[in-house]
Structure formats: C-alpha cells, structure tokens
Amino acid sequence: MTGRSAGSPSRGPIQVTAIVPQLVHQTRPASPASSLKTRDGQTIRYLQLAHNGWDPVAKASKTRVLYSFGREDQLDIAGVRRLVDALSRLLDPADALAAAAPAGLSFVESRPLGGAWLLDGLWRWLRIDKILQPLVGSARREVDVERVLFALVANRALAPSSKLAASEWVCQDVHLPGLPHVTDDACYRAMDQLIEVEPALTRGVYDQIADLLNLEVDLLFFDTTSTYFELDEADEPLWRDERGTVVAEGDPVAVKQAGFRTHGKSKDSRDDLPQVVVGMAVTRTGIPVRVWCWPGNTSDSALIRQVKTDMREWSLARVVWVADRGFASAENRRFLQQGAGGYILGEKLRAGTAEADVALARQGRYATVADNLQVKEVNIGGDDRFVICFNPDAAQRDAAVRERLIAQLTDKIDGSDTLSATKRAELRGVISTKPGLNRYLRVTPGGLLRIYAAAVKAEQRLDGKYLLRCSDPKLSAEDIALGYKQLLEVERGWRDMKTTLDLRPVFHRREDRIRAHILLCWLALLLIRVAETGTGHTWGKIRADVERLHVGVFTGPAGTFCQRTELSQPQKALFAKLKITEPPRVINATPATA
C-alpha cells in the first residue's frame, strides 16, 4: 500500500468511487427552504443532506434531498458521527481522511501507519532497540542507525524490496515512527554495522525473548536451505576455515577454497545458479533463535556441530537437537551428546543400513498418537532408541504416486522387446535420468526392460513410514514422534522467509551484506512469529488489518499536523492482544513559521 495524495483516485469498488466524491464535495448541509417561523416569531431550522444534480431534460440544476436530520436544535450529534464513520468505511483511508479534513485545512497525503506501528511496538517490547543502540552508536550523528535497521526489518515484513527501494518506501510510502526519511547510503552503512555486531545482537535478542516469552528450549530444531542468485559466474574462491569464514592464505585454520556465492546442491532445484546455504534454529513454538550462513557448496553433514558449538556459548540448559536425515552421521551423533545433550534424528530408510533393516523387520503393534500418526518403538540393541512412525494418509499418497510412476514406466517400455539392442540401450539411458521411474526398472541378462517387482514390493513396505533415532532415554515414543514432527516449524520458517519476507532475490554481491540481509530477514521473521503467537492469527491477516490504519497530513495557515484514521475493532483487538499502545489521534504538529 502506498502513500496517497489529496488528488489521487480511490481504489475502492467502482460504485463507491463514482458516488462518494459527489457526496463529499457536491452536497450541502441544508436546503435553502429548510427553516420556518413559529407564531411567536422563533425561527426553527431543519437540516437536510441535499445534492445538486444536473437535469438534462430541464437543462437546469435541481436539488435532491438525500437525508433529513430533523431540527437543528435537536440534532443527534452522536448519530451524525456514526453516519460519517459508516460512510468513511466505504472509502480508501486516504479519501476518508480527506473527507474529514477540519475547516480551513487542506489534506496533503496519506500513508499506512498500522503495520509499522505494530512492528515497532514489538521491536521495543523485545528491547531490540536497547540492545542495538550501544552496539551501533557511531560518530555519524546525522542518522539513527537503530531506526534505519528497524526500517529495513519493517520493510521486509510489510513491503519487501531492495535497499534502494526501501529508502524510497520510507520517504514516500509509509509513516515510520522516528524516521521521516533515509537514504540508500544510510541503509548500506547500517547493514555494515549490523554484521559487525551480529554475535552480541543475537545473544542479546535471545536473552530477551527467552525471558519475555518463557521459551522452552529443551528441544531445538535445526535445518538448512539454500537461496540462489541470478548470476552466470560464481564468486572468486577464497581460503576459508571449516566454518566458511574467510582467512589468509597459509593460515593454519584454512581448509578449503570457495566463493561465497558458488554452485552446490540446490534445495530450490537450481543447481545451475550460484547459491549460499542458510541454517536456522527454532524452538518448538516456531520462534527463530538464530540464523547462520555458509558458502553455497557447504554440505549439511558437519553444520549442526558448528551450530551446537555456537549455541553452547549461550549457556543453555540440556538441549535435545531435532534434525533431518542429512545430519544423522555417527560423528554428529557423538558430538550432539557432549555436555549431556541429546538428539532426535531422522534415519534413512532406503539407505539399506543395518539399523533400518532390523527396525523394519521387527514385529509389534502401532500405537495411535494422533489422527494421522501411529508409532512403534523397536529395540535393536545399543544405546539409541528407534521409533517407526506411520502416517496412513501419507501411505495412500505414496501408493498413488508409485502406481502413477509404474504406469508411466510401463507405457515407456511397452513394445521395447521388438527394438534393437542399441535402441533399448538408448531408452534405458533416458529412463536412468528420471529417478522416480528408474527405481522400478529392471534389465534382464538379455537386455530386456521389465518392471522390477522386488523393488515395488520393497517400496510398499515403506509407504507412509519414517524412522527416528533418539538418544534420550526418558522421552516416550509419542514425544519422540511429535517432537520430530515439529521440525515442520523450520520448514514453515523457510517458506515464510522465501515468500512473505522475500529472502530472494538478494540484491547484494558483497559477502558481508548478504549476511546482513539474512540477519534482517531473521529479525523480521522473529517479529511476525511473535505477532502470530500473541494474536493467534497469521501474519497475512494481521498485516491486512493493521495496514488500513493510515496517518494523514493536513496543512493550513496555522501549520501542519498529522492525524490517523479511526481505529477499527480488529485493529484495537490486535493492539490489545500484543499489549501495544494505540497510536495517538494526532501524531505530530508543526506550527507555521513566521
């Protein structure tokens, strides 16, 4: 939503925009013949809402009474206010402000206020402003770095854009508390300072949210994603340590050469483009507590060890780490158990590991823990516990997908027996590029193509199932399964990062600014998760409700002042649930200079 000027057209329904400007600008409060005198000489005035319209037949202007208010001395002022408020709801916020302009004042423009006001309230409630101010206090007094960083975070949550566009958004399209304008250079300088104070900021923010939200960090969920760049060439390789940090050539900690934006295994199916790898840890309620960023060719396997080392510095109590199959190596499991820690990790069923084969072969009954989840714990020896989870709905979907793939494969190989050996080999090569089909293909000793019945039967055993490995002896099988299922909170975080907050496209090339951009997205995700947790609504609904709260600028001989629109009931409810003070009716006033 952008700022609106007094002359801009309304964006409401067509029938409203065609009529309301006439009601506002071409009506008069009373018709000339709306008064009479009593026998004692007293004049009684009657108020009417009338409209002058052109009569094409009579070729003259005629007055039509739209509404009668009754006697002036008995006017229901409260009723008039209700009528005006009801009519204002039909208008765009800018038009409503223009219609309510006080006498002698001109309406200049309107900008959205509600979203920025709500985010600023959460920002201050989490004391992020107090954490940042001593960290980024610089000699450049012409700009408040903390306010600029808040503006960039608010931009990601409300109208994601490049930093150049974000500066224009601040100056022209939104009313941000404490920041009337900003330049793109100030945005870049603020980002440079942000990345310098990242360790202190992330620790300070965690301490605040852990206290204010009573966070349960007995389970921490970790996963990674990748985000790509529209580039033809990757970054120049530089020497880096095992954490992906740039070091000098010859430094004892240097382990590899890699560009930051470089090619790797893409989780967005864009292996053709350079990327970076991003990791995130969230609580069981979906609150993101920290993000990390690595070069694009970094494999998942060792990352969780770095993450645990970083989090160890925060002096957390005993934590059980929850992660997907990519982090289940023996080295990772040993590392996660250090310091009385634990893990719940997904185990690969199709890898043919001894543990998976033995677990699936064990008999036993499933216990239903939810409508779509059944669990069975199996004892295969050793210190780890194994839980098989079964989702009946997922089993039906797996079976349907397999049947479709087998039908496609059958169609492709039908009649291939009559082909020459060369043509069959070519067909075999084509199918090998399609993993879903290739899984069910068998080649006979004579080179004939057949459906692999044994593979189909093996897959049937896995329909709707996944296997979990847990080191904690106290958690029940149900807790293990439900805990792992909450790993979806990380997936939800990535989905919101890439859609609502526009993690990509990233409009930066420097490594430090790419990292700063990801930090800004993390802070924005933190604010919207707190808003969702506090209200029970999605951020999409919250944003839609509060962004209709505008502030209008009025000017006249006495000066200029800003006044907000009336608060709707949904807006009042949102501010109340989040314990955010409602914005004042008059935001600020500037007397005219002599």
XYZ file of C-alpha atoms in Angstrom:
594
model
C 0.000 0.000 0.000
C 1.454 3.324 -0.982
C 1.050 6.879 0.182
C -1.973 8.732 -1.134
C -2.233 12.399 -2.062
C -5.330 14.545 -1.943
C -5.931 14.274 -5.653
C -5.281 10.565 -6.104
C -8.163 8.297 -7.142
C -9.843 5.953 -4.707
C -9.124 2.233 -5.005
C -12.479 1.092 -3.583
C -15.293 -0.601 -5.570
C -16.378 1.234 -8.714
C -19.854 2.103 -7.492
C -18.404 3.666 -4.326
C -15.706 5.682 -6.028
C -18.235 7.037 -8.511
C -20.697 8.262 -5.882
C -18.823 9.140 -2.717
C -16.754 12.044 -4.118
C -20.041 13.663 -5.137
C -21.474 13.152 -1.663
C -18.409 14.674 -0.074
C -17.695 17.564 -2.386
C -21.022 18.476 -4.020
C -23.517 18.289 -1.182
C -24.642 20.982 1.255
C -25.761 20.521 4.855
C -29.240 22.046 4.372
C -31.532 23.149 1.599
C -32.479 26.871 1.423
C -36.128 26.201 2.284
C -35.402 24.116 5.372
C -36.475 26.662 8.005
C -39.774 28.141 9.247
C -41.039 30.664 11.782
C -43.413 29.878 14.632
C -46.307 32.141 15.745
C -44.104 33.690 18.424
C -41.522 34.657 15.788
C -38.981 31.936 16.599
C -37.046 30.544 13.614
C -36.674 26.775 13.515
C -34.120 25.317 11.148
C -34.239 21.813 9.716
C -31.052 20.181 8.447
C -31.036 18.122 5.293
C -28.334 16.488 3.233
C -29.029 17.627 -0.320
C -27.373 17.103 -3.650
C -27.355 19.429 -6.631
C -27.521 17.476 -9.877
C -27.896 18.470 -13.486
C -31.271 17.636 -15.055
C -30.575 17.058 -18.788
C -34.297 17.311 -19.642
C -34.940 20.613 -17.876
C -31.387 21.703 -18.680
C -31.033 23.115 -15.198
C -29.558 22.189 -11.831
C -32.004 20.572 -9.421
C -31.736 19.871 -5.721
C -32.479 16.384 -4.405
C -32.770 15.700 -0.656
C -30.753 12.648 0.278
C -31.285 12.552 4.031
C -33.157 14.609 6.649
C -31.518 15.123 10.049
C -34.512 16.854 11.670
C -34.497 20.044 13.730
C -31.144 21.741 14.184
C -31.672 22.311 17.901
C -32.471 18.601 18.374
C -29.683 17.252 16.197
C -28.342 13.852 17.243
C -24.608 14.661 17.121
C -23.625 11.105 18.072
C -25.819 9.741 15.315
C -24.188 12.064 12.771
C -20.768 10.827 13.873
C -21.899 7.234 13.424
C -23.209 8.055 9.953
C -19.945 9.729 8.958
C -17.976 6.786 10.340
C -20.155 4.317 8.427
C -19.707 6.238 5.185
C -15.962 6.519 5.770
C -15.659 2.752 5.811
C -16.632 2.740 2.142
C -13.648 4.921 1.333
C -9.972 4.317 0.897
C -8.185 5.514 4.092
C -6.775 8.490 2.175
C -10.217 9.547 0.959
C -11.678 9.119 4.450
C -9.024 11.442 5.862
C -9.608 13.971 3.073
C -13.348 13.922 3.703
C -12.822 14.574 7.422
C -10.376 17.454 6.943
C -11.087 20.207 9.510
C -12.322 23.538 8.222
C -9.553 25.763 6.914
C -7.090 22.880 6.452
C -6.009 21.144 3.279
C -5.398 17.417 3.057
C -1.919 16.739 1.632
C -1.310 12.965 1.680
C -1.953 9.682 3.489
C 0.439 6.893 4.378
C -0.027 3.483 6.057
C 0.829 3.611 9.769
C -0.582 0.476 11.405
C 1.914 -2.169 10.280
C 4.974 -0.098 11.129
C 3.455 0.957 14.479
C 2.715 -2.658 15.434
C 6.184 -3.892 14.438
C 7.813 -1.003 16.279
C 5.839 -1.905 19.391
C 7.109 -5.496 19.231
C 10.641 -4.276 18.449
C 10.625 -2.151 21.605
C 8.884 -4.805 23.709
C 11.676 -7.243 22.818
C 14.108 -4.407 23.647
C 15.909 -4.814 20.344
C 16.246 -1.032 20.204
C 18.001 -1.036 23.596
C 20.295 -3.870 22.502
C 21.264 -2.158 19.251
C 21.749 1.416 20.421
C 25.003 0.882 22.353
C 26.278 -1.536 19.692
C 25.794 0.695 16.639
C 26.245 4.130 18.213
C 28.555 5.789 15.676
C 30.077 9.168 15.037
C 27.619 9.763 12.217
C 25.035 11.660 14.193
C 23.009 12.666 11.139
C 21.323 9.247 11.103
C 19.955 6.992 13.831
C 21.344 3.579 12.871
C 18.945 1.706 15.130
C 15.974 3.405 13.408
C 17.393 2.637 9.971
C 17.808 -1.039 10.857
C 14.243 -1.149 12.168
C 13.060 0.420 8.910
C 14.839 -2.300 6.902
C 13.294 -5.026 9.077
C 9.825 -3.454 8.762
C 10.284 -3.229 5.015
C 10.905 -6.972 4.803
C 7.734 -7.708 6.797
C 5.465 -5.191 5.043
C 6.773 -4.473 1.528
C 9.976 -6.445 0.766
C 12.245 -4.667 -1.694
C 15.845 -3.753 -2.444
C 17.619 -1.326 -0.122
C 17.293 1.448 -2.723
C 13.564 0.812 -2.997
C 13.341 0.500 0.792
C 14.743 4.012 1.242
C 12.136 5.342 -1.201
C 9.455 3.382 0.692
C 10.461 5.100 3.952
C 10.488 8.551 2.365
C 7.308 8.281 0.316
C 5.078 5.323 1.142
C 4.940 4.681 4.896
C 4.912 6.535 8.206
C 7.694 5.041 10.344
C 7.965 6.097 13.995
C 11.113 8.146 14.483
C 12.353 8.027 10.880
C 10.787 10.522 8.440
C 13.336 9.872 5.702
C 16.504 7.911 4.930
C 18.972 7.479 2.069
C 20.122 4.262 0.451
C 23.680 5.053 1.569
C 22.480 5.179 5.175
C 20.825 1.779 4.679
C 24.065 0.236 3.409
C 26.115 1.766 6.247
C 23.624 0.444 8.796
C 23.900 -3.053 7.290
C 27.684 -2.880 7.505
C 27.426 -2.072 11.211
C 24.813 -4.786 11.750
C 27.074 -7.599 10.593
C 29.880 -6.321 12.844
C 27.704 -6.645 15.960
C 25.985 -9.922 14.980
C 27.276 -12.074 17.896
C 26.299 -9.566 20.587
C 22.957 -8.836 18.894
C 21.875 -12.460 18.508
C 22.827 -13.285 22.099
C 21.068 -10.179 23.442
C 17.913 -10.856 21.445
C 17.823 -14.487 22.606
C 18.149 -13.455 26.254
C 15.212 -11.077 25.840
C 12.854 -13.450 24.044
C 13.735 -16.330 26.375
C 12.718 -14.166 29.341
C 9.676 -12.411 27.852
C 8.215 -15.421 26.054
C 9.244 -18.078 28.585
C 10.810 -20.050 25.746
C 11.082 -23.799 26.103
C 14.476 -24.694 24.668
C 14.509 -28.317 25.757
C 14.080 -29.070 22.048
C 15.848 -27.033 19.365
C 15.026 -27.693 15.728
C 17.671 -27.153 13.078
C 17.619 -27.362 9.318
C 19.202 -25.706 6.312
C 18.057 -24.351 2.993
C 19.710 -22.634 0.048
C 18.974 -19.426 -1.786
C 20.260 -18.768 -5.267
C 21.463 -15.738 -7.213
C 20.748 -14.827 -10.826
C 24.431 -14.928 -11.823
C 26.347 -16.525 -14.649
C 29.582 -16.859 -12.671
C 30.262 -17.858 -9.064
C 32.372 -15.704 -6.728
C 36.150 -15.957 -6.815
C 37.358 -18.740 -4.498
C 38.945 -17.560 -1.239
C 40.654 -19.500 1.533
C 38.224 -20.322 4.354
C 38.219 -22.178 7.645
C 35.859 -25.060 8.429
C 33.140 -22.549 9.378
C 33.301 -20.884 5.958
C 34.935 -17.711 7.281
C 37.498 -16.048 5.020
C 41.087 -16.435 6.280
C 44.502 -15.572 4.877
C 46.265 -17.977 2.585
C 48.626 -20.116 4.638
C 46.645 -19.657 7.843
C 46.741 -22.939 9.846
C 42.921 -22.975 10.062
C 42.467 -22.681 6.282
C 40.875 -25.879 4.995
C 39.397 -25.087 1.581
C 38.948 -22.525 -1.163
C 35.421 -21.472 -2.035
C 33.485 -18.463 -3.222
C 30.599 -17.348 -1.040
C 28.090 -17.387 -3.892
C 29.036 -20.644 -5.518
C 27.479 -23.752 -7.021
C 26.277 -26.557 -4.772
C 23.395 -28.951 -4.185
C 20.392 -26.626 -4.519
C 17.288 -27.195 -2.401
C 15.410 -24.974 -4.863
C 16.252 -27.260 -7.829
C 18.502 -24.574 -9.310
C 21.866 -26.335 -9.461
C 22.667 -24.160 -12.476
C 22.934 -20.983 -10.370
C 25.364 -19.935 -7.607
C 23.884 -20.053 -4.116
C 24.535 -19.712 -0.401
C 23.483 -22.126 2.354
C 21.398 -20.777 5.242
C 20.751 -22.546 8.556
C 18.183 -21.738 11.229
C 17.404 -22.957 14.748
C 13.862 -22.565 16.078
C 12.014 -23.518 19.245
C 9.101 -25.937 19.399
C 6.706 -22.947 19.033
C 8.429 -21.760 15.870
C 10.359 -18.829 17.368
C 13.612 -18.457 15.351
C 16.505 -18.016 17.786
C 19.417 -17.740 15.374
C 20.489 -17.980 11.716
C 23.770 -18.888 10.051
C 25.119 -18.561 6.524
C 27.785 -20.577 4.669
C 29.255 -20.782 1.142
C 26.961 -22.419 -1.375
C 28.963 -25.660 -1.714
C 28.892 -26.460 2.037
C 27.427 -29.891 2.785
C 24.891 -30.315 5.570
C 26.693 -33.072 7.425
C 29.050 -31.054 9.640
C 26.961 -27.903 10.047
C 24.994 -28.999 13.095
C 28.277 -29.423 15.008
C 29.163 -25.783 14.309
C 25.676 -24.718 15.333
C 25.839 -26.578 18.641
C 29.247 -25.043 19.376
C 27.834 -21.554 18.787
C 24.793 -22.218 20.964
C 26.942 -23.709 23.731
C 28.300 -20.200 24.354
C 24.777 -19.156 25.364
C 24.892 -21.414 28.441
C 21.677 -23.205 27.574
C 20.330 -25.957 29.759
C 20.282 -29.519 28.449
C 19.044 -29.443 24.860
C 17.777 -32.227 22.591
C 18.552 -31.336 18.974
C 15.986 -32.280 16.341
C 17.197 -32.533 12.748
C 16.535 -34.308 9.485
C 18.272 -37.309 7.922
C 21.125 -35.272 6.472
C 22.606 -34.712 9.946
C 22.446 -38.287 11.268
C 26.099 -39.305 10.803
C 27.849 -41.143 13.629
C 30.233 -38.210 14.154
C 27.326 -35.789 14.527
C 25.553 -38.081 16.972
C 28.621 -38.305 19.190
C 29.080 -34.537 19.107
C 25.443 -33.761 19.948
C 25.620 -35.972 23.026
C 28.503 -33.998 24.520
C 27.648 -31.930 27.569
C 24.650 -34.133 28.433
C 22.966 -33.182 25.152
C 20.764 -35.397 23.053
C 19.142 -35.743 19.651
C 16.116 -36.853 17.693
C 17.254 -37.529 14.142
C 15.578 -38.872 11.058
C 17.101 -42.105 9.773
C 17.294 -43.032 6.094
C 15.021 -45.973 5.332
C 16.150 -46.553 1.754
C 19.882 -46.441 2.505
C 19.973 -50.133 3.382
C 21.636 -49.519 6.780
C 21.718 -52.398 9.236
C 19.704 -50.423 11.834
C 16.945 -49.533 9.370
C 16.654 -53.095 8.037
C 16.490 -54.611 11.533
C 13.995 -51.992 12.778
C 11.615 -52.590 9.879
C 11.825 -56.345 10.337
C 10.715 -56.218 13.992
C 7.105 -57.069 14.708
C 4.862 -55.105 17.034
C 1.719 -53.051 17.255
C 1.451 -49.395 16.414
C 0.001 -47.020 18.979
C -2.118 -44.154 17.657
C -0.880 -40.783 18.972
C -2.803 -38.535 16.558
C -5.383 -38.838 13.810
C -2.683 -39.137 11.181
C 0.203 -40.595 13.177
C 0.938 -44.049 14.621
C 4.188 -45.021 16.367
C 6.009 -48.214 17.299
C 9.239 -48.389 19.294
C 11.577 -51.236 18.402
C 14.551 -52.468 20.392
C 17.502 -53.453 18.224
C 20.200 -53.181 20.869
C 22.713 -50.429 21.516
C 22.261 -47.105 23.279
C 19.978 -45.465 20.730
C 16.222 -45.908 20.621
C 14.376 -46.376 17.326
C 10.786 -45.359 16.642
C 8.916 -46.222 13.456
C 6.248 -43.672 12.554
C 3.362 -44.467 10.224
C 1.047 -41.935 8.586
C -1.991 -43.647 6.927
C -2.765 -40.601 4.784
C 0.826 -40.421 3.582
C 0.741 -44.143 2.842
C -2.187 -43.636 0.480
C -0.372 -40.779 -1.238
C 2.817 -42.854 -1.591
C 0.864 -45.741 -3.113
C -0.912 -43.430 -5.575
C 2.384 -41.848 -6.659
C 4.005 -45.250 -7.139
C 1.078 -46.524 -9.214
C 1.323 -43.464 -11.449
C 5.084 -43.923 -11.903
C 4.701 -47.610 -12.714
C 2.008 -46.780 -15.260
C 4.328 -44.235 -16.899
C 7.218 -46.718 -16.914
C 5.022 -49.462 -18.335
C 3.946 -47.144 -21.135
C 7.576 -46.286 -21.957
C 8.902 -49.847 -22.102
C 5.813 -51.382 -23.725
C 6.915 -52.901 -27.022
C 10.615 -52.361 -26.322
C 11.302 -56.093 -26.817
C 10.990 -55.549 -30.559
C 13.599 -52.778 -30.573
C 17.223 -53.323 -31.439
C 19.720 -53.638 -28.600
C 21.039 -50.162 -29.406
C 17.583 -48.568 -29.262
C 16.789 -50.357 -25.980
C 20.047 -49.073 -24.521
C 19.114 -45.544 -25.573
C 15.705 -45.941 -23.916
C 17.396 -47.317 -20.809
C 19.631 -44.236 -20.717
C 16.652 -41.886 -20.953
C 14.865 -43.648 -18.078
C 18.024 -43.563 -15.928
C 17.810 -39.744 -15.880
C 14.401 -39.983 -14.172
C 14.991 -41.284 -10.616
C 11.319 -41.900 -9.921
C 10.991 -44.228 -12.900
C 14.451 -45.739 -12.732
C 13.756 -47.045 -9.216
C 11.259 -49.552 -10.630
C 13.169 -50.605 -13.774
C 14.943 -53.956 -14.138
C 17.163 -55.006 -17.018
C 17.246 -58.759 -17.716
C 20.515 -60.560 -18.539
C 19.390 -60.465 -22.134
C 18.991 -56.679 -22.073
C 15.178 -56.600 -21.920
C 13.395 -53.910 -19.886
C 10.983 -55.029 -17.174
C 9.149 -53.686 -14.112
C 11.264 -54.502 -11.033
C 8.695 -56.386 -8.924
C 11.062 -56.783 -5.957
C 11.632 -53.014 -5.812
C 7.873 -52.404 -5.957
C 7.323 -54.803 -3.048
C 10.142 -53.194 -1.035
C 8.648 -49.755 -1.560
C 5.228 -50.951 -0.441
C 6.734 -51.817 2.952
C 7.851 -48.179 3.328
C 4.583 -46.449 2.398
C 3.803 -43.688 4.916
C 6.703 -44.666 7.211
C 9.753 -42.898 8.561
C 12.310 -43.985 11.137
C 13.601 -41.900 14.047
C 16.720 -42.346 16.153
C 16.789 -40.838 19.663
C 19.467 -40.757 22.352
C 17.198 -39.604 25.193
C 16.164 -42.487 27.477
C 13.357 -40.537 29.167
C 11.275 -39.355 26.237
C 8.305 -41.538 25.349
C 7.879 -42.860 21.814
C 4.988 -40.437 21.406
C 7.140 -37.470 22.497
C 9.891 -38.518 20.103
C 7.474 -38.727 17.177
C 5.631 -35.499 17.950
C 8.918 -33.729 18.647
C 10.276 -34.694 15.248
C 7.010 -33.684 13.612
C 7.529 -30.178 14.978
C 10.533 -29.934 12.677
C 7.901 -28.637 10.277
C 8.221 -25.338 12.131
C 11.606 -24.870 10.484
C 10.063 -25.667 7.116
C 7.372 -23.086 7.809
C 10.100 -20.608 8.670
C 11.876 -21.214 5.355
C 8.587 -20.914 3.486
C 7.847 -17.543 5.082
C 11.446 -16.412 4.579
C 11.266 -17.110 0.849
C 7.724 -15.855 0.220
C 6.427 -13.378 2.799
C 9.841 -11.830 3.511
C 11.380 -12.321 0.041
C 14.700 -13.789 1.166
C 15.432 -13.845 -2.533
C 16.184 -12.225 -4.845
C 19.164 -10.882 -2.907
C 20.258 -7.525 -4.319
C 23.808 -7.702 -2.936
C 27.137 -9.036 -4.130
C 29.379 -8.415 -1.099
C 29.572 -11.299 1.359
C 29.090 -9.133 4.458
C 25.978 -7.502 3.042
C 24.495 -10.839 2.004
C 24.975 -11.992 5.592
C 23.429 -8.734 6.856
C 20.447 -9.233 4.536
C 19.840 -12.687 6.022
C 20.062 -11.219 9.538
C 17.400 -8.640 8.619
C 15.139 -11.428 7.332
C 15.660 -13.320 10.607
C 14.683 -10.280 12.684
C 11.589 -9.757 10.525
C 10.615 -13.430 10.916
C 11.093 -13.122 14.681
C 8.707 -10.146 14.858
C 5.983 -11.764 12.775
C 6.241 -15.041 14.739
C 5.814 -13.104 18.000
C 2.821 -11.315 16.462
C 1.279 -14.612 15.334
C 1.910 -16.265 18.697
C 0.380 -13.337 20.586
C -2.755 -12.977 18.446
C -3.469 -16.445 17.092
C -3.718 -15.014 13.556
C -1.482 -15.441 10.534
C 0.786 -12.565 9.590
C -1.127 -12.157 6.339
C -4.344 -11.381 8.217
C -2.595 -9.197 10.804
C -0.881 -7.168 8.094
C -4.095 -6.754 6.091
C -5.967 -5.442 9.160
C -3.383 -3.019 10.531
C -2.227 -1.625 7.178
C -5.626 0.057 6.761
C -4.698 2.317 9.659
C -3.348 5.443 7.942
C -1.978 8.779 9.011
C -2.969 11.871 7.030
C -1.049 15.121 6.674
C -3.056 18.368 6.876
C -1.774 21.882 6.328
C -3.202 25.352 6.832
C -2.349 28.881 7.939
C -1.522 27.682 11.463
C 0.880 24.993 10.318
C 0.940 21.251 9.582
C -0.195 18.287 11.612
C -0.626 14.517 11.162
C -3.779 12.719 12.209
C -4.557 8.997 11.991
C -7.753 7.369 10.824
C -10.185 5.894 13.337
C -9.177 2.535 14.776
C -11.359 -0.375 13.683
C -12.358 -3.083 16.120
C -9.932 -5.646 14.602
C -7.105 -3.120 14.901
C -7.966 -2.362 18.526
C -8.094 -6.087 19.291
C -4.674 -6.706 17.731
C -3.004 -3.877 19.669
C -4.677 -5.059 22.880
C -3.583 -8.698 22.469
C 0.002 -7.659 21.819
C -0.113 -5.058 24.631
C 0.939 -2.302 22.235
C -0.212 1.239 22.979
C -2.562 2.565 20.312
C -1.123 5.416 18.232
C -2.369 8.855 19.347
C -5.056 10.571 17.322
C -2.686 13.423 16.403
C 0.781 12.088 15.623
C 2.644 15.391 15.472
C 2.022 19.079 14.763
C 4.347 21.715 13.313
C 3.390 25.419 13.684
C 3.762 27.618 10.640
C 6.924 29.718 10.582
C 6.541 33.482 10.553
